Amino acid sequence: MSTSPLIQRIQETVLIGDGAMGTQLYSRGVPADSCFERLNLTRPELVTSVHEAYVKAGAQLLETNTFTANGVRLGGVGLDAQVRQINEAGARLARQAIGNGRECFVAGSVGPLGSRDSEERLSADDQKSLFREQMTGLVNGGVDLLLLETFASLAELQLAASVAVEFGLPVIAQM
């Protein structure tokens, strides 16, 4: 099995990651109560401009604008039928911002499904299916790794990680 370029790179040096996407979108006039992930489809130039600013500042690892882009959370704003499309677009926009000739990587951001209530009322198989749908869009969009971030439940993080490894990409899991 060959080592991915990302793994090779982090074995050689420290990578500098980007910063908060939501904070930057908010500072550019997007209301705080908006669905930031919808912007991947409706205002792609805005999302790309945030990524480009991070690259210009020296970021070598960009996170996609997809933290809450799963069926539960997007379902709350009527976008559950567009999960894959929103995630794929999020990955493509980050990749586009890197441009040619720069050695940067794209991390597919995956957050928890929702509230504790969501975890309790959904079966493990349903949760895995929701994570798989989101991650499929990210992988199809061209991410270099999957970043499971800001999970409060170890059980939910373990379910997400069990799905993430199916894609054969590096996985970072954070609580």
mmCIF file of C-alpha atoms in Angstrom:
data_model
loop_
_atom_site.group_PDB
_atom_site.id
_atom_site.type_symbol
_atom_site.label_atom_id
_atom_site.label_comp_id
_atom_site.label_asym_id
_atom_site.label_seq_id
_atom_site.Cartn_x
_atom_site.Cartn_y
_atom_site.Cartn_z
ATOM 1 C CA MET A 1 0.000 0.000 0.000
ATOM 2 C CA SER A 2 1.435 3.367 -0.981
ATOM 3 C CA THR A 3 1.466 6.274 1.448
ATOM 4 C CA SER A 4 -0.713 9.239 0.498
ATOM 5 C CA PRO A 5 1.006 12.539 -0.359
ATOM 6 C CA LEU A 6 -0.620 14.038 2.754
ATOM 7 C CA ILE A 7 0.855 11.393 5.066
ATOM 8 C CA GLN A 8 4.252 11.762 3.399
ATOM 9 C CA ARG A 9 4.093 15.532 3.891
ATOM 10 C CA ILE A 10 3.178 15.424 7.584
ATOM 11 C CA GLN A 11 5.969 12.940 8.203
ATOM 12 C CA GLU A 12 8.376 15.536 6.830
ATOM 13 C CA THR A 13 7.040 18.798 8.234
ATOM 14 C CA VAL A 14 4.275 20.633 10.054
ATOM 15 C CA LEU A 15 1.277 21.709 7.991
ATOM 16 C CA ILE A 16 -0.451 25.003 8.655
ATOM 17 C CA GLY A 17 -4.240 24.768 8.662
ATOM 18 C CA ASP A 18 -6.801 27.431 7.916
ATOM 19 C CA GLY A 19 -9.121 29.082 10.419
ATOM 20 C CA ALA A 20 -12.836 29.295 11.053
ATOM 21 C CA MET A 21 -15.035 29.341 7.956
ATOM 22 C CA GLY A 22 -18.237 30.454 9.712
ATOM 23 C CA THR A 23 -16.527 33.386 11.405
ATOM 24 C CA GLN A 24 -15.138 34.566 8.081
ATOM 25 C CA LEU A 25 -18.489 34.235 6.299
ATOM 26 C CA TYR A 26 -20.179 36.140 9.110
ATOM 27 C CA SER A 27 -17.549 38.897 8.864
ATOM 28 C CA ARG A 28 -18.385 39.150 5.146
ATOM 29 C CA GLY A 29 -22.033 39.895 5.875
ATOM 30 C CA VAL A 30 -23.675 36.467 6.073
ATOM 31 C CA PRO A 31 -26.158 36.418 8.989
ATOM 32 C CA ALA A 32 -25.055 34.184 11.871
ATOM 33 C CA ASP A 33 -28.278 32.155 11.726
ATOM 34 C CA SER A 34 -27.762 31.249 8.055
ATOM 35 C CA CYS A 35 -27.019 27.802 6.713
ATOM 36 C CA PHE A 36 -23.396 28.447 5.748
ATOM 37 C CA GLU A 37 -23.197 25.188 3.791
ATOM 38 C CA ARG A 38 -25.972 26.352 1.422
ATOM 39 C CA LEU A 39 -23.530 29.007 0.239
ATOM 40 C CA ASN A 40 -21.513 26.279 -1.515
ATOM 41 C CA LEU A 41 -24.336 26.282 -4.092
ATOM 42 C CA THR A 42 -25.779 29.787 -3.871
ATOM 43 C CA ARG A 43 -22.654 31.935 -3.356
ATOM 44 C CA PRO A 44 -19.666 29.788 -4.329
ATOM 45 C CA GLU A 45 -17.519 32.851 -5.051
ATOM 46 C CA LEU A 46 -17.887 33.957 -1.420
ATOM 47 C CA VAL A 47 -16.833 30.563 -0.052
ATOM 48 C CA THR A 48 -13.927 30.428 -2.504
ATOM 49 C CA SER A 49 -12.800 33.913 -1.449
ATOM 50 C CA VAL A 50 -12.484 32.743 2.172
ATOM 51 C CA HIS A 51 -10.404 29.735 1.097
ATOM 52 C CA GLU A 52 -8.242 31.928 -1.131
ATOM 53 C CA ALA A 53 -7.577 34.352 1.741
ATOM 54 C CA TYR A 54 -6.416 31.459 3.912
ATOM 55 C CA VAL A 55 -4.114 30.164 1.158
ATOM 56 C CA LYS A 56 -2.707 33.671 0.683
ATOM 57 C CA ALA A 57 -2.073 33.821 4.450
ATOM 58 C CA GLY A 58 -0.057 30.589 4.254
ATOM 59 C CA ALA A 59 -2.557 27.812 4.961
ATOM 60 C CA GLN A 60 -1.522 24.451 3.583
ATOM 61 C CA LEU A 61 -4.618 22.551 4.730
ATOM 62 C CA LEU A 62 -8.091 23.888 3.915
ATOM 63 C CA GLU A 63 -11.258 22.596 5.566
ATOM 64 C CA THR A 64 -14.351 22.391 3.415
ATOM 65 C CA ASN A 65 -17.428 24.466 4.233
ATOM 66 C CA THR A 66 -19.384 21.336 5.157
ATOM 67 C CA PHE A 67 -19.322 21.017 8.949
ATOM 68 C CA THR A 68 -23.132 20.665 9.282
ATOM 69 C CA ALA A 69 -23.783 19.358 5.761
ATOM 70 C CA ASN A 70 -25.459 16.106 6.794
ATOM 71 C CA GLY A 71 -29.018 14.888 6.251
ATOM 72 C CA VAL A 72 -30.210 15.719 9.767
ATOM 73 C CA ARG A 73 -28.958 19.279 9.905
ATOM 74 C CA LEU A 74 -29.640 20.123 6.276
ATOM 75 C CA GLY A 75 -33.066 18.525 6.683
ATOM 76 C CA GLY A 76 -33.816 21.191 9.274
ATOM 77 C CA VAL A 77 -33.587 23.823 6.527
ATOM 78 C CA GLY A 78 -35.196 21.757 3.765
ATOM 79 C CA LEU A 79 -31.946 20.760 2.037
ATOM 80 C CA ASP A 80 -31.731 17.063 2.935
ATOM 81 C CA ALA A 81 -32.091 16.098 -0.747
ATOM 82 C CA GLN A 82 -28.920 18.068 -1.575
ATOM 83 C CA VAL A 83 -26.474 16.556 0.915
ATOM 84 C CA ARG A 84 -24.128 15.017 -1.651
ATOM 85 C CA GLN A 85 -24.319 18.026 -3.944
ATOM 86 C CA ILE A 86 -23.490 20.504 -1.153
ATOM 87 C CA ASN A 87 -20.577 18.381 0.085
ATOM 88 C CA GLU A 88 -19.182 17.793 -3.374
ATOM 89 C CA ALA A 89 -19.380 21.521 -4.097
ATOM 90 C CA GLY A 90 -17.691 22.295 -0.772
ATOM 91 C CA ALA A 91 -14.756 20.067 -1.678
ATOM 92 C CA ARG A 92 -14.482 21.443 -5.210
ATOM 93 C CA LEU A 93 -14.501 25.067 -3.967
ATOM 94 C CA ALA A 94 -11.624 24.418 -1.565
ATOM 95 C CA ARG A 95 -9.697 22.592 -4.279
ATOM 96 C CA GLN A 96 -10.373 25.442 -6.733
ATOM 97 C CA ALA A 97 -9.042 28.032 -4.262
ATOM 98 C CA ILE A 98 -5.717 26.205 -4.064
ATOM 99 C CA GLY A 99 -5.111 26.595 -7.774
ATOM 100 C CA ASN A 100 -2.316 24.948 -9.684
ATOM 101 C CA GLY A 101 1.205 24.579 -8.465
ATOM 102 C CA ARG A 102 0.523 25.026 -4.749
ATOM 103 C CA GLU A 103 1.065 22.152 -2.377
ATOM 104 C CA CYS A 104 -2.052 22.366 -0.251
ATOM 105 C CA PHE A 105 -4.472 19.728 0.935
ATOM 106 C CA VAL A 106 -8.236 19.672 1.386
ATOM 107 C CA ALA A 107 -9.845 18.248 4.517
ATOM 108 C CA GLY A 108 -13.490 17.207 4.234
ATOM 109 C CA SER A 109 -15.138 18.656 7.344
ATOM 110 C CA VAL A 110 -17.707 16.371 8.987
ATOM 111 C CA GLY A 111 -19.422 17.365 12.212
ATOM 112 C CA PRO A 112 -21.881 15.559 14.475
ATOM 113 C CA LEU A 113 -25.329 14.781 13.124
ATOM 114 C CA GLY A 114 -27.119 17.144 15.436
ATOM 115 C CA SER A 115 -28.360 17.106 18.971
ATOM 116 C CA ARG A 116 -28.113 14.304 21.504
ATOM 117 C CA ASP A 117 -31.745 13.641 20.603
ATOM 118 C CA SER A 118 -30.728 12.847 17.004
ATOM 119 C CA GLU A 119 -28.206 10.307 18.212
ATOM 120 C CA GLU A 120 -30.725 8.650 20.530
ATOM 121 C CA ARG A 121 -33.567 8.386 18.026
ATOM 122 C CA LEU A 122 -31.510 7.184 15.051
ATOM 123 C CA SER A 123 -30.217 3.624 14.828
ATOM 124 C CA ALA A 124 -26.498 3.062 14.387
ATOM 125 C CA ASP A 125 -27.159 1.964 10.804
ATOM 126 C CA ASP A 126 -29.135 5.157 10.091
ATOM 127 C CA GLN A 127 -26.351 7.280 11.562
ATOM 128 C CA LYS A 128 -23.759 5.463 9.454
ATOM 129 C CA SER A 129 -25.883 5.972 6.358
ATOM 130 C CA LEU A 130 -26.093 9.715 7.036
ATOM 131 C CA PHE A 131 -22.328 9.986 7.531
ATOM 132 C CA ARG A 132 -21.683 7.864 4.427
ATOM 133 C CA GLU A 133 -23.884 10.133 2.308
ATOM 134 C CA GLN A 134 -21.966 13.237 3.405
ATOM 135 C CA MET A 135 -18.550 11.633 3.065
ATOM 136 C CA THR A 136 -19.371 10.288 -0.400
ATOM 137 C CA GLY A 137 -20.005 13.836 -1.592
ATOM 138 C CA LEU A 138 -16.734 15.019 -0.041
ATOM 139 C CA VAL A 139 -14.717 12.191 -1.586
ATOM 140 C CA ASN A 140 -16.376 12.707 -4.970
ATOM 141 C CA GLY A 141 -15.440 16.384 -4.703
ATOM 142 C CA GLY A 142 -11.770 15.513 -4.244
ATOM 143 C CA VAL A 143 -10.798 15.794 -0.567
ATOM 144 C CA ASP A 144 -7.435 14.467 0.591
ATOM 145 C CA LEU A 145 -8.634 13.428 4.043
ATOM 146 C CA LEU A 146 -11.740 13.317 6.187
ATOM 147 C CA LEU A 147 -11.802 15.513 9.286
ATOM 148 C CA LEU A 148 -14.330 14.485 11.926
ATOM 149 C CA GLU A 149 -14.515 17.499 14.191
ATOM 150 C CA THR A 150 -16.132 18.865 17.317
ATOM 151 C CA PHE A 151 -17.958 15.683 18.326
ATOM 152 C CA ALA A 152 -19.297 15.634 21.883
ATOM 153 C CA SER A 153 -20.243 11.946 21.869
ATOM 154 C CA LEU A 154 -17.520 9.317 21.678
ATOM 155 C CA ALA A 155 -20.048 6.758 20.399
ATOM 156 C CA GLU A 156 -21.086 9.025 17.525
ATOM 157 C CA LEU A 157 -17.466 9.814 16.690
ATOM 158 C CA GLN A 158 -16.663 6.091 16.593
ATOM 159 C CA LEU A 159 -19.587 5.494 14.219
ATOM 160 C CA ALA A 160 -18.420 8.317 11.953
ATOM 161 C CA ALA A 161 -14.841 7.004 12.033
ATOM 162 C CA SER A 162 -15.991 3.488 11.147
ATOM 163 C CA VAL A 163 -17.583 4.938 8.009
ATOM 164 C CA ALA A 164 -14.672 7.265 7.191
ATOM 165 C CA VAL A 165 -12.139 4.434 7.011
ATOM 166 C CA GLU A 166 -14.246 2.800 4.262
ATOM 167 C CA PHE A 167 -13.046 5.508 1.849
ATOM 168 C CA GLY A 168 -9.347 4.680 2.181
ATOM 169 C CA LEU A 169 -8.306 8.255 2.955
ATOM 170 C CA PRO A 170 -6.499 9.527 6.042
ATOM 171 C CA VAL A 171 -8.927 10.369 8.868
ATOM 172 C CA ILE A 172 -8.548 12.859 11.701
ATOM 173 C CA ALA A 173 -11.059 12.485 14.544
ATOM 174 C CA GLN A 174 -11.534 15.241 17.141
ATOM 175 C CA MET A 175 -13.693 15.726 20.178
#
